[in-house]
Coordinates of C-alpha atoms and ligand atoms in Angstrom, one line a residue:
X874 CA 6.0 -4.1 -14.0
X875 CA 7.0 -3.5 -17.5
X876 CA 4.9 -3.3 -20.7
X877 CA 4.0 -6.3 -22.5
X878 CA 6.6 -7.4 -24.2
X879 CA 8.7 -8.3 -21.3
X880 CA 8.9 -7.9 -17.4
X881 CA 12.5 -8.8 -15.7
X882 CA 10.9 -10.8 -13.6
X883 CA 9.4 -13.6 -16.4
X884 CA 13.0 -13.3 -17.6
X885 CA 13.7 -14.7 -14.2
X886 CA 11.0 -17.0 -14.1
X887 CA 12.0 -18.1 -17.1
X888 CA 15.7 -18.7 -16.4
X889 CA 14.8 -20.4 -12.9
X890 CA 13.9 -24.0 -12.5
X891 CA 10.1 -25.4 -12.4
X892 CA 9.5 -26.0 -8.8
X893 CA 8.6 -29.1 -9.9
X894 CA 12.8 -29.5 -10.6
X895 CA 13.9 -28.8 -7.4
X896 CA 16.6 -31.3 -6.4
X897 CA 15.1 -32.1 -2.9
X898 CA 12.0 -33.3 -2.1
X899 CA 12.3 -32.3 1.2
X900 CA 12.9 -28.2 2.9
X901 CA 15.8 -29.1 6.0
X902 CA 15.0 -27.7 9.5
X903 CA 17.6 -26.3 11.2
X904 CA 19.0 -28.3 14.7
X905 CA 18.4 -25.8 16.6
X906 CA 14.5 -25.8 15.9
X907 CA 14.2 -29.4 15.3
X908 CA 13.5 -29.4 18.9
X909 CA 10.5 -32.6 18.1
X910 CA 12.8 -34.9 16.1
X911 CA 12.6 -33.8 12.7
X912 CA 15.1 -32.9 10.2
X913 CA 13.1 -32.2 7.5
X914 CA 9.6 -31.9 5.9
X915 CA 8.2 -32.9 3.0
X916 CA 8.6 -30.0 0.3
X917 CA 5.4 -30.8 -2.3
X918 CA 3.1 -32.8 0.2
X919 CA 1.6 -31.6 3.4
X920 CA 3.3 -33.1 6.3
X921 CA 1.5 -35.3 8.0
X922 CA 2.1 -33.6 12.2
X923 CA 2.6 -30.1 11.9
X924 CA 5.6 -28.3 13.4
X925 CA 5.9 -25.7 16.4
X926 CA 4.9 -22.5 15.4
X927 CA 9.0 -21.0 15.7
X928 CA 10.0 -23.6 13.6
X929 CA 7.9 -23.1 10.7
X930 CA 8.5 -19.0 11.2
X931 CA 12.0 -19.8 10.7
X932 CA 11.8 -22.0 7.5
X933 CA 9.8 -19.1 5.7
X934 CA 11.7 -16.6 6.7
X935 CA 14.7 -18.2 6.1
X936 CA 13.5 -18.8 2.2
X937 CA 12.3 -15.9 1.3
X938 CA 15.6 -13.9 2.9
X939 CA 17.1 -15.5 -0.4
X940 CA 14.3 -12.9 -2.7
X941 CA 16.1 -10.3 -3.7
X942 CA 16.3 -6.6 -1.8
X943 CA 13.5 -4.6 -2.4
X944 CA 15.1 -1.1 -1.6
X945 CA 17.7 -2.1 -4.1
X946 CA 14.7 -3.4 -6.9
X947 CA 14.7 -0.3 -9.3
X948 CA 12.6 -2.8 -11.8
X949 CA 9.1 -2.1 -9.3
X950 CA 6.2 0.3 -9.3
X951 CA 4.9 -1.1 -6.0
X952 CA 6.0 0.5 -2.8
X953 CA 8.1 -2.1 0.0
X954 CA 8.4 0.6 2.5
X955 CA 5.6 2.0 4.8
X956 CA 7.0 3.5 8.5
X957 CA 6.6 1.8 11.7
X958 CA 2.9 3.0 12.3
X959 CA 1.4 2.0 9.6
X960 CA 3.0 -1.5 9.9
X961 CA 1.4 -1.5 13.2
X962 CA -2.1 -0.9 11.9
X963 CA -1.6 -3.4 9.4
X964 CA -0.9 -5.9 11.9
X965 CA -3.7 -4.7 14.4
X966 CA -6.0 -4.8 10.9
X967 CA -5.2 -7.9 9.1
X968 CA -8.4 -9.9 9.8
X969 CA -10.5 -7.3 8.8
X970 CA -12.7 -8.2 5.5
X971 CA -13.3 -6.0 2.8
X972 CA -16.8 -7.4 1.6
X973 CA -18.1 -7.6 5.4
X974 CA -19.5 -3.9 5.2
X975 CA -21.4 -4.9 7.9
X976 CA -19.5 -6.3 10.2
X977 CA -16.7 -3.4 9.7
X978 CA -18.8 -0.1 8.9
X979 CA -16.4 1.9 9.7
X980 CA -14.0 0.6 7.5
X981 CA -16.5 0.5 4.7
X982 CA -17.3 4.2 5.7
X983 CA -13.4 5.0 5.6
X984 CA -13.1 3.6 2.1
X985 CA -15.8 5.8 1.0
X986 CA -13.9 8.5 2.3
X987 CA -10.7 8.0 0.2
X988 CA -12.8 7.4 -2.5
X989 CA -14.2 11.8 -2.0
X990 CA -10.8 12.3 -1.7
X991 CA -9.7 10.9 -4.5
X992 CA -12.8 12.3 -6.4
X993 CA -12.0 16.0 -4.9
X994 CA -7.9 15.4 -6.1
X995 CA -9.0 14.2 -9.4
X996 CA -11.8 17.1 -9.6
X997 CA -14.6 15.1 -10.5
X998 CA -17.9 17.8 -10.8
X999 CA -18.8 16.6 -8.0
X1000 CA -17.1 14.3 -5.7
X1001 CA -20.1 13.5 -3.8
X1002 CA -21.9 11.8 -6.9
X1003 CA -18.5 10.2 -7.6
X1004 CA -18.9 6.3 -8.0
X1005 CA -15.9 4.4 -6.9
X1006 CA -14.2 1.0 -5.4
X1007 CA -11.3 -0.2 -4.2
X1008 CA -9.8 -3.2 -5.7
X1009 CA -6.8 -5.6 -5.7
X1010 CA -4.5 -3.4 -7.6
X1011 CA -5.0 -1.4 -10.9
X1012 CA -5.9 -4.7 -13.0
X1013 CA -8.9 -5.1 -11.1
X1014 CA -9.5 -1.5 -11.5
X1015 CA -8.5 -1.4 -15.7
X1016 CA -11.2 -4.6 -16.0
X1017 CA -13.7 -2.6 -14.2
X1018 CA -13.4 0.5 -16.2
X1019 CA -13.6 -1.3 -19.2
X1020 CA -16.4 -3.1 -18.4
X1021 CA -18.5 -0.7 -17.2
X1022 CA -17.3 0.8 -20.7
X1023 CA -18.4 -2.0 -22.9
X1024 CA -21.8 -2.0 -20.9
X1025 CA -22.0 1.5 -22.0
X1026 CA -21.4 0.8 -25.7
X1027 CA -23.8 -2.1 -25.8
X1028 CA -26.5 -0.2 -24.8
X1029 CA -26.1 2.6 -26.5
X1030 CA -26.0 0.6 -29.6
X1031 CA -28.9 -1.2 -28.6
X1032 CA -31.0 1.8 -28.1
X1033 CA -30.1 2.3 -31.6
X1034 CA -30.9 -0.5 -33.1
X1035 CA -27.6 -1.0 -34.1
X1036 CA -25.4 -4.2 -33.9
X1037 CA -23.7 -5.5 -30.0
X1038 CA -20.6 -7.2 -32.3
X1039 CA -17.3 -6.5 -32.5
X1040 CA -16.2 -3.6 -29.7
X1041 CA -13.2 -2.6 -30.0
X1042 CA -11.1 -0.4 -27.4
X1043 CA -7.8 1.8 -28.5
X1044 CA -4.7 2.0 -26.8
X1045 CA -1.2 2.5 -27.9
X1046 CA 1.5 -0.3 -28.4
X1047 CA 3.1 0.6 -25.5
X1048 CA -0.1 -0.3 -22.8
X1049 CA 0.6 -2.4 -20.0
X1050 CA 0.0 -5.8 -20.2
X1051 CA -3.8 -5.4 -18.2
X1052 CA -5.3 -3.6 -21.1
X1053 CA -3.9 -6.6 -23.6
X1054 CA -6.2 -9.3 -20.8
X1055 CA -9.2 -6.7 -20.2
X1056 CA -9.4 -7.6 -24.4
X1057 CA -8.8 -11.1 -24.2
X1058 CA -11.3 -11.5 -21.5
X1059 CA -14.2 -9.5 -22.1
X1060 CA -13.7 -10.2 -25.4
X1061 CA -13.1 -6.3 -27.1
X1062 CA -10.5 -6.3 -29.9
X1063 CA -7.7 -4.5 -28.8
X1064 CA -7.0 -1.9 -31.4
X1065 CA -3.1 -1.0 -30.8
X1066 CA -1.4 2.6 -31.9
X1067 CA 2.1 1.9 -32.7
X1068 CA 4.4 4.4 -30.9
X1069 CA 7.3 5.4 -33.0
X1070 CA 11.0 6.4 -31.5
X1071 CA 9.5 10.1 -32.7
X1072 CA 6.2 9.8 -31.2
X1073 CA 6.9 7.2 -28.0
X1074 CA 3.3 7.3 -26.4
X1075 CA -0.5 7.6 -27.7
X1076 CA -0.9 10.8 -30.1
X1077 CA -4.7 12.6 -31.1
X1078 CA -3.6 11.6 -34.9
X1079 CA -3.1 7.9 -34.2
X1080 CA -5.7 7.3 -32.5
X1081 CA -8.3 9.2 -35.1
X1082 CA -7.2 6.9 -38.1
X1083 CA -8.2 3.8 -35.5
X1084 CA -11.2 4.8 -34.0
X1085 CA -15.1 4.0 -35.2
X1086 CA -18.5 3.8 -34.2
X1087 CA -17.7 0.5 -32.4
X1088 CA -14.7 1.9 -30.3
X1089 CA -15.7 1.5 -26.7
X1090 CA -12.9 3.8 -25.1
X1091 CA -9.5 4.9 -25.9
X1092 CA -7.4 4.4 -22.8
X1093 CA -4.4 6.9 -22.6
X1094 CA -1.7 5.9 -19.7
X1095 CA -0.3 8.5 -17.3
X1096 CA 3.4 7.1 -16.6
X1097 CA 3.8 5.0 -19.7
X1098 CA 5.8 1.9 -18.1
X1099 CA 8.3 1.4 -19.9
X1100 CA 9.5 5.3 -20.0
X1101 CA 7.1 6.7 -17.6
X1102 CA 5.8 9.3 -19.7
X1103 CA 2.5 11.1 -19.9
X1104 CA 0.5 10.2 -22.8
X1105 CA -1.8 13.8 -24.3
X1106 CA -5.0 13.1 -22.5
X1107 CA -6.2 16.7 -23.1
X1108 CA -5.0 17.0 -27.0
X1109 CA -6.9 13.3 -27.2
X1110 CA -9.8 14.1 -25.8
X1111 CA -10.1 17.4 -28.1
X1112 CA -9.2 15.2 -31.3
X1113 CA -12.4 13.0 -29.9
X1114 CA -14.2 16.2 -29.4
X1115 CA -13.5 17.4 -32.8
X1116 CA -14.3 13.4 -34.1
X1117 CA -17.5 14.0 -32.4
X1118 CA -18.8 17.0 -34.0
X1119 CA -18.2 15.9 -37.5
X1120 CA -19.3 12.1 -37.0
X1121 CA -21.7 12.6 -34.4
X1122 CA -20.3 9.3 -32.4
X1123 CA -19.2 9.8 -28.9
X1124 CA -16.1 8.0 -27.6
X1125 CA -15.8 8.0 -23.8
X1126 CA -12.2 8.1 -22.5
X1127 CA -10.6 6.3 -19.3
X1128 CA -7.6 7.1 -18.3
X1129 CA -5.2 4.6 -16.7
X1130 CA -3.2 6.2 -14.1
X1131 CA -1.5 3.2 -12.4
X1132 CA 1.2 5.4 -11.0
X1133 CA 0.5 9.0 -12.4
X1134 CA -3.0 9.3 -10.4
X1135 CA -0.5 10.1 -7.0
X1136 CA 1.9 12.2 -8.9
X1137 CA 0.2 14.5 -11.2
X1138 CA -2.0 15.9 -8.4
X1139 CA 1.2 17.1 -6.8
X1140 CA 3.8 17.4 -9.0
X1141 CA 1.9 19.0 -12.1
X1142 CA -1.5 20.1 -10.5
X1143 CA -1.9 22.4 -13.7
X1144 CA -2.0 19.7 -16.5
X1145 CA -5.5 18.6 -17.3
X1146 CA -5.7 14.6 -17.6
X1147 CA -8.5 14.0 -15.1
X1148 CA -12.5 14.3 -14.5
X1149 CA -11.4 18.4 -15.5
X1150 CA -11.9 17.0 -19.0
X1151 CA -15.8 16.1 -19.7
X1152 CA -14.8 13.1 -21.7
X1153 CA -13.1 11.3 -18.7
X1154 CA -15.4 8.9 -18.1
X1155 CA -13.2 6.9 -15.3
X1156 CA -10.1 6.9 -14.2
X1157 CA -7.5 3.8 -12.0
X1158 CA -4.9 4.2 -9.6
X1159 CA -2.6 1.9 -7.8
X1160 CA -2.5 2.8 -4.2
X1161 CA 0.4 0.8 -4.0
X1162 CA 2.7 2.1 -6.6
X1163 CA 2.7 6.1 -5.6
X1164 CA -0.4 5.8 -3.2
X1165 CA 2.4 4.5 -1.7
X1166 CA 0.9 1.6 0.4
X1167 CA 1.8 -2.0 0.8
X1168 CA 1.2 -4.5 -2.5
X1169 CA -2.5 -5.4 -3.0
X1170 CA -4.6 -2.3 -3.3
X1171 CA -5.9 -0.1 -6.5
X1172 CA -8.8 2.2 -6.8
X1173 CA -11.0 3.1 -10.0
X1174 CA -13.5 6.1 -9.9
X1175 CA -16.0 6.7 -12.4
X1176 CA -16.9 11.1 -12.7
X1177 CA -20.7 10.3 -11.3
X1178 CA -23.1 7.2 -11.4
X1179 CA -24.1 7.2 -14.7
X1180 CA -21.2 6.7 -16.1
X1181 CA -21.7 2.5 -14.6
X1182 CA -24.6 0.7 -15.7
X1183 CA -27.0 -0.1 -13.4
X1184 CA -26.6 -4.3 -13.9
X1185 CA -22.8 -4.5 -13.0
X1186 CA -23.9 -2.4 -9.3
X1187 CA -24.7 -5.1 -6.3
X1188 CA -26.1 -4.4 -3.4
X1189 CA -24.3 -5.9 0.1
X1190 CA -25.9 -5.2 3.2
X1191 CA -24.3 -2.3 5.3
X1192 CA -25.7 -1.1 8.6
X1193 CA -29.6 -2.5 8.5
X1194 CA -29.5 -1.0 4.4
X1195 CA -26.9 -2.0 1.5
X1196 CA -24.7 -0.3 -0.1
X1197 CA -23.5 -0.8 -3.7
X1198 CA -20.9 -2.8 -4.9
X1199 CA -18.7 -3.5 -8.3
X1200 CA -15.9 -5.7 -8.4
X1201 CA -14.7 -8.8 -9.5
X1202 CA -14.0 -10.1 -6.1
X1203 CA -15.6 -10.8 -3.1
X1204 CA -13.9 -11.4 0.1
X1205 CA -10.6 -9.4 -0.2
X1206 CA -8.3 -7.7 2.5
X1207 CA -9.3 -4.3 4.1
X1208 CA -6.3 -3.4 5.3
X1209 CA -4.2 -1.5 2.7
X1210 CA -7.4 1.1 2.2
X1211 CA -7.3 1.5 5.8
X1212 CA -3.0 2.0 5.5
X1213 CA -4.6 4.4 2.6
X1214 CA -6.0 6.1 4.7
X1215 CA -3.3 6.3 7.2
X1216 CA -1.2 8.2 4.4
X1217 CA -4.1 10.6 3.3
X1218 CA -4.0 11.7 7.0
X1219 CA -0.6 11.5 7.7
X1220 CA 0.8 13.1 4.7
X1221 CA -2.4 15.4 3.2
X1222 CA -1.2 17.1 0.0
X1223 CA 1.6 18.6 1.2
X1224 CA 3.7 15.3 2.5
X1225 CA 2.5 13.6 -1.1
X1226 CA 4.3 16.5 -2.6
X1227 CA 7.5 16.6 -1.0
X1228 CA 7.9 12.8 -1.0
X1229 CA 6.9 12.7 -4.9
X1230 CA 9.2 15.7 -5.5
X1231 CA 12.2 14.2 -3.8
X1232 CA 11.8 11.1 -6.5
X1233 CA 11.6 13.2 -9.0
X1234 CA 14.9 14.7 -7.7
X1235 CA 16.8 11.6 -7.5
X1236 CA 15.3 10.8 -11.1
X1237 CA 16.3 13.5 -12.3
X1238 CA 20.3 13.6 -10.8
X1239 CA 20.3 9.8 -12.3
X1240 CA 19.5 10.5 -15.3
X1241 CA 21.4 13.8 -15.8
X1242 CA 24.5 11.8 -14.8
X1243 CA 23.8 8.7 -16.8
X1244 CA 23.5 10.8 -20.0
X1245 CA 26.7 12.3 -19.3
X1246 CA 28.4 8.9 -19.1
X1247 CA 28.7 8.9 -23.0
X1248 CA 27.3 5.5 -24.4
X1249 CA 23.6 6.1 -23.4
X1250 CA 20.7 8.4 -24.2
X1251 CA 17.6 9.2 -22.4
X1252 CA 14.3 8.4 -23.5
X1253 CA 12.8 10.1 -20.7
X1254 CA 14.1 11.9 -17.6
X1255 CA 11.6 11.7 -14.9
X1256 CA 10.2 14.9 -15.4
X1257 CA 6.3 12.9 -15.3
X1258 CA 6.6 10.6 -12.8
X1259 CA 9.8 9.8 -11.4
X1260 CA 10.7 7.1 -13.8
X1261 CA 13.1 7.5 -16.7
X1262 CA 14.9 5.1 -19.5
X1263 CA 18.1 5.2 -21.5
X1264 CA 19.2 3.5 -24.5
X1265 CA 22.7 2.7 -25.9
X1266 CA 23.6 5.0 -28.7
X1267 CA 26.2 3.5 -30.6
X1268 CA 27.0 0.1 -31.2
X1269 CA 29.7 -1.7 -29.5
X1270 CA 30.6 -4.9 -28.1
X1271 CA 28.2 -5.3 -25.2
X1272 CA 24.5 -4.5 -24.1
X1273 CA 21.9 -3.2 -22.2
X1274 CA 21.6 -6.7 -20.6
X1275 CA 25.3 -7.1 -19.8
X1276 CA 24.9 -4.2 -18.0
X1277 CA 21.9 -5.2 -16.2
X1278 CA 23.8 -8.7 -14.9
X1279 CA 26.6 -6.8 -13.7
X1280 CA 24.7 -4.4 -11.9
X1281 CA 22.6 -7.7 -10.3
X1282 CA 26.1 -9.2 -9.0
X1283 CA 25.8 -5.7 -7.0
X1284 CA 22.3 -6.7 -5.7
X1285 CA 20.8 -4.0 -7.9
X1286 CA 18.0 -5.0 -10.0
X1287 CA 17.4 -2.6 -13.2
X1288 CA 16.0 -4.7 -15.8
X1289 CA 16.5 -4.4 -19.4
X1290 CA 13.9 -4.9 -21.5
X1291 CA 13.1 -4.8 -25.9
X1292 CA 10.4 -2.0 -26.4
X1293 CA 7.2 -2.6 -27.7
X1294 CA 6.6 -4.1 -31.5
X1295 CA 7.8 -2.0 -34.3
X1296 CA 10.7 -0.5 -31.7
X1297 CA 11.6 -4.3 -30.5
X1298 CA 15.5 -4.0 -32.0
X1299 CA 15.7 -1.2 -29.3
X1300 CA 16.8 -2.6 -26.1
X1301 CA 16.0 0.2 -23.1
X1302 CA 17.4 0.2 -19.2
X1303 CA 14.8 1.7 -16.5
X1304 CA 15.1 3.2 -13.3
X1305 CA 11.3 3.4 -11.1
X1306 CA 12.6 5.9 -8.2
X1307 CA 10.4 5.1 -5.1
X1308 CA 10.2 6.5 -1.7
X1309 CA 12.6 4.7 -0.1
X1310 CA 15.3 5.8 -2.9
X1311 CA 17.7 8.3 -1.2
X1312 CA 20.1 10.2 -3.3
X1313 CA 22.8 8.3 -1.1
X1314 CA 21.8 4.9 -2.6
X1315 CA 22.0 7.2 -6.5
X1316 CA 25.2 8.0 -6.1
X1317 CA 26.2 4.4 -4.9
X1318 CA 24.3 3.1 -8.2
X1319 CA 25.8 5.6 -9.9
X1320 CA 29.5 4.5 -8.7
X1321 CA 28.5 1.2 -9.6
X1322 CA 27.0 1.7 -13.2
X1323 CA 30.5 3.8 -14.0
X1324 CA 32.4 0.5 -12.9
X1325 CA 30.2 -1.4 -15.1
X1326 CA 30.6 0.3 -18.7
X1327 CA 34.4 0.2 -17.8
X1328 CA 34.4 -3.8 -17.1
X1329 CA 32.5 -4.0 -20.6
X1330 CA 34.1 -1.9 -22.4
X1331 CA 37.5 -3.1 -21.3
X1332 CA 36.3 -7.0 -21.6
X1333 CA 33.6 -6.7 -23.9
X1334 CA 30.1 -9.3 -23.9
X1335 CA 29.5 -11.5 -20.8
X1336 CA 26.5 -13.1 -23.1
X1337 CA 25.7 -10.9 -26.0
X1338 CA 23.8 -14.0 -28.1
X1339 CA 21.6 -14.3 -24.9
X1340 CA 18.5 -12.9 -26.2
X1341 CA 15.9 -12.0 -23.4
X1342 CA 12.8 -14.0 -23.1
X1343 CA 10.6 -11.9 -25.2
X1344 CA 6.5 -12.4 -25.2
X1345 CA 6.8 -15.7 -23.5
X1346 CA 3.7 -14.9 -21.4
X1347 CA 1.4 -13.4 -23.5
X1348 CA 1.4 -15.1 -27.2
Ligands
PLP1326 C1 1.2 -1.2 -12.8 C2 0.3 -0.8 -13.9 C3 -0.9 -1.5 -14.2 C4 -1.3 -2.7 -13.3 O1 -1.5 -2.3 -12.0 P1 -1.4 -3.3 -10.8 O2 -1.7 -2.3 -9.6 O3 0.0 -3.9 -10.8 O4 -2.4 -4.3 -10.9 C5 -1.7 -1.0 -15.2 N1 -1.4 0.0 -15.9 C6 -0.2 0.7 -15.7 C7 0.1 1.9 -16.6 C8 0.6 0.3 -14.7 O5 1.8 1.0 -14.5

């Protein structure tokens, strides 16, 4: 999802009706299933005699055929496509419980595993003294860093006699929306480092003139959402190095790599963003965006155990001992770290390579071509992860976001979207290429983006007052 000014899809939350609106207060069975006398059933109320178990699989799956086409949904992060095995073990392991270590030790021991191995791909000293969990997605995984971060703080201030008020943690305008809630709910003022059209991402300088003794963390993003770019972990975490000899105060880093923890270890194994740098204290993946497994699993691994407090560690009993615990949830599916775990084996490094490379491929074709259309210009080409972002260079009778509604009559979704505050007047387009992307479907996009700019140029605006639905979730 985009940054945290606007997602495409609270524009289309926004545009649709409250449920509450819907027309009928009833869903319609189809004859052919209404096979006990029914026509319909009640849409807001629970009916009163269920229905046969066909029937109601055909009413949901009738519905949500009407969602849009997730190979053709260029606006997600999150992978939709997992081959026919790993389906199968999802079905086979649907029931299983996350929390229940143990009543399902073995997949308690298997997420342990893909925590080493994420450990040992993100060269933490040593993966075996790694600490690390699995989680509903990166959010989980961004609150949990930052906790265990403003644990860290508090202490440490503590054991100096020094005041537990007002943490702050840094960030650049440009964070995803998570790091914006992470402040709001554990109350840490979010200190925000504008990014400029020169300077689009997190820079040493700009975060030096915002950082103090109070700063909990500074939180650079690998794969920037809205451009996909990496943000200097390495030249940040010297600036904090250099911070530290002359002040003497020691800012951790955590380093948010929603979709760049499953690229860089493949695709750029020689830059240093991860435990390679002391000052990483912790880092979170999504293991469904470039993990590339099914929505509803992220993973956040601190460089050994004392970089968690002890307090925020529970025990859960595991195999006559416990084990320990640190999340925000309890029950939870166990199935997408075991469909992790499926990938680890059945691609290793190699498979994660090629699969990331051939994105990157397909980014980088797009966005060659798109640039060579005339009336746009990259902000990023896919060279980090295989996301990139164009703008409209010169002014002329139609937007971004006429684009963007033409290419939906064609099924494709590619939202357009203001950039973050300071850079709001510009309007960019994104592209997320994902695994299921072939460079067949870029060239159909292509054909169909070509067609597009010559409709709008030709007949100008479809809407051009419609201004998108800026900020309407967050302020
Ligand atoms: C997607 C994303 C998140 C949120 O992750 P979820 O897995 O969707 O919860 C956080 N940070 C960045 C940089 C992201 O791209």
């Amino acid at each position: 999802m985009p940054g945290r000014t606007m997602s495409p899809r609270r524009d289309l939350m926004a545009t649709h009706q409250h449920p509450g609106q819907h027309p009928s207060n009833e869903v319609s069975i189809n004859p052919l299933y209404a096979r006990s006398g029914e026509t319909t059933v009640p849409r807001y109320r629970l009916p009163e005699r269920g229905l046969l178990p066909d029937t109601a699989y055909q009413i949901v799956h009738d519905e949500i055929a009407l969602d849009g086409n997730a190979r053709l949904n260029l606006a997600t992060f999150v992978g939709t496509w997992m081959e026919p095995e790993a389906q199968r073990l999802y079905a086979e392991t649907a029931d299983k419980n996350m929390i229940d270590k143990d009543e399902y030790p073995q997949t308690a021991s298997i997420e342990d595993r893909c925590i080493r191995i994420m450990a040992d791909l993100w060269h933490a000293p040593n993966p075996h003294q790694a600490l690390g969990v699995s989680t509903t997605g990166s959010s989980e995984a961004c609150m949990l860093g930052g906790l265990a971060l403003k644990r860290r703080w508090q202490k440490k201030q503590r054991e100096q006699g020094k005041s537990t008020e007002h943490p702050n943690i840094v960030f650049s305008s440009a964070v995803q929306v998570v790091w914006e809630k992470f402040a709001a709910y554990f109350e840490v003022e979010p200190r925000y480092v504008d990014v400029t059209p020169e300077r689009p991402h997190l820079t040493p300088d700009g975060v030096l003139e915002v950082v103090d003794e109070n700063t909990i963390a500074v939180v650079p993003v690998m794969g920037v959402t809205y451009t996909g770019i990496y943000e200097p972990v390495a030249d940040i975490c010297a600036a904090l190095d250099r911070y530290q000899e002359q002040t003497g105060i020691d800012i951790p880093v955590h380093v948010d790599a929603a979709s760049g923890g499953f690229v860089a270890p493949f695709l750029q194994p020689d830059l240093p963003w991860d435990f390679r740098l002391p000052r990483v204290q912790s880092i979170n993946t999504s293991g469904h965006k470039y993990g590339l497994v099914y929505p509803g699993l992220g993973w956040a691994i601190w460089r050994d155990r004392h970089a968690v407090p002890e307090e925020l560690v529970f025990q859960v009993s595991y195999l006559g001992g416990s084990m320990p615990t640190f999340g925000l949830n309890f029950s939870r599916p166990g199935a997408q770290v075991l469909l992790q775990y499926y990938n680890f084996l059945r691609l290793g490094r190699d498979g994660y390579y090629q699969v990331q490379k051939a994105c990157q491929e397909v980014a980088h074709f797009l966005s060659r071509e798109i640039q060579k259309m005339g009336p746009f210009e990259l902000l990023s080409d896919g060279s980090d992860i295989p996301v990139f972002a164009w703008k409209k260079t010169h002014d002329s009778n139609w937007t971004l976001h006429d684009l963007s509604h033409l290419l939906r009559e064609r099924g494709w979704q590619v939202p357009a979207y203001p950039l973050p505050q300071r850079m709001e007047d510009t309007t960019i387009m994104r592209v997320v290429v994902r695994n299921s992307f072939s460079m067949d479907l870029a060239h159909l996009l292509l054909d169909d983006i070509k067609r597009a700019v010559d409709q709008l140029d030709k007949d100008g605006a479809l809407f051009s007052s419609r201004r998108p639905h800026a900020k309407t979730f967050h302020h």
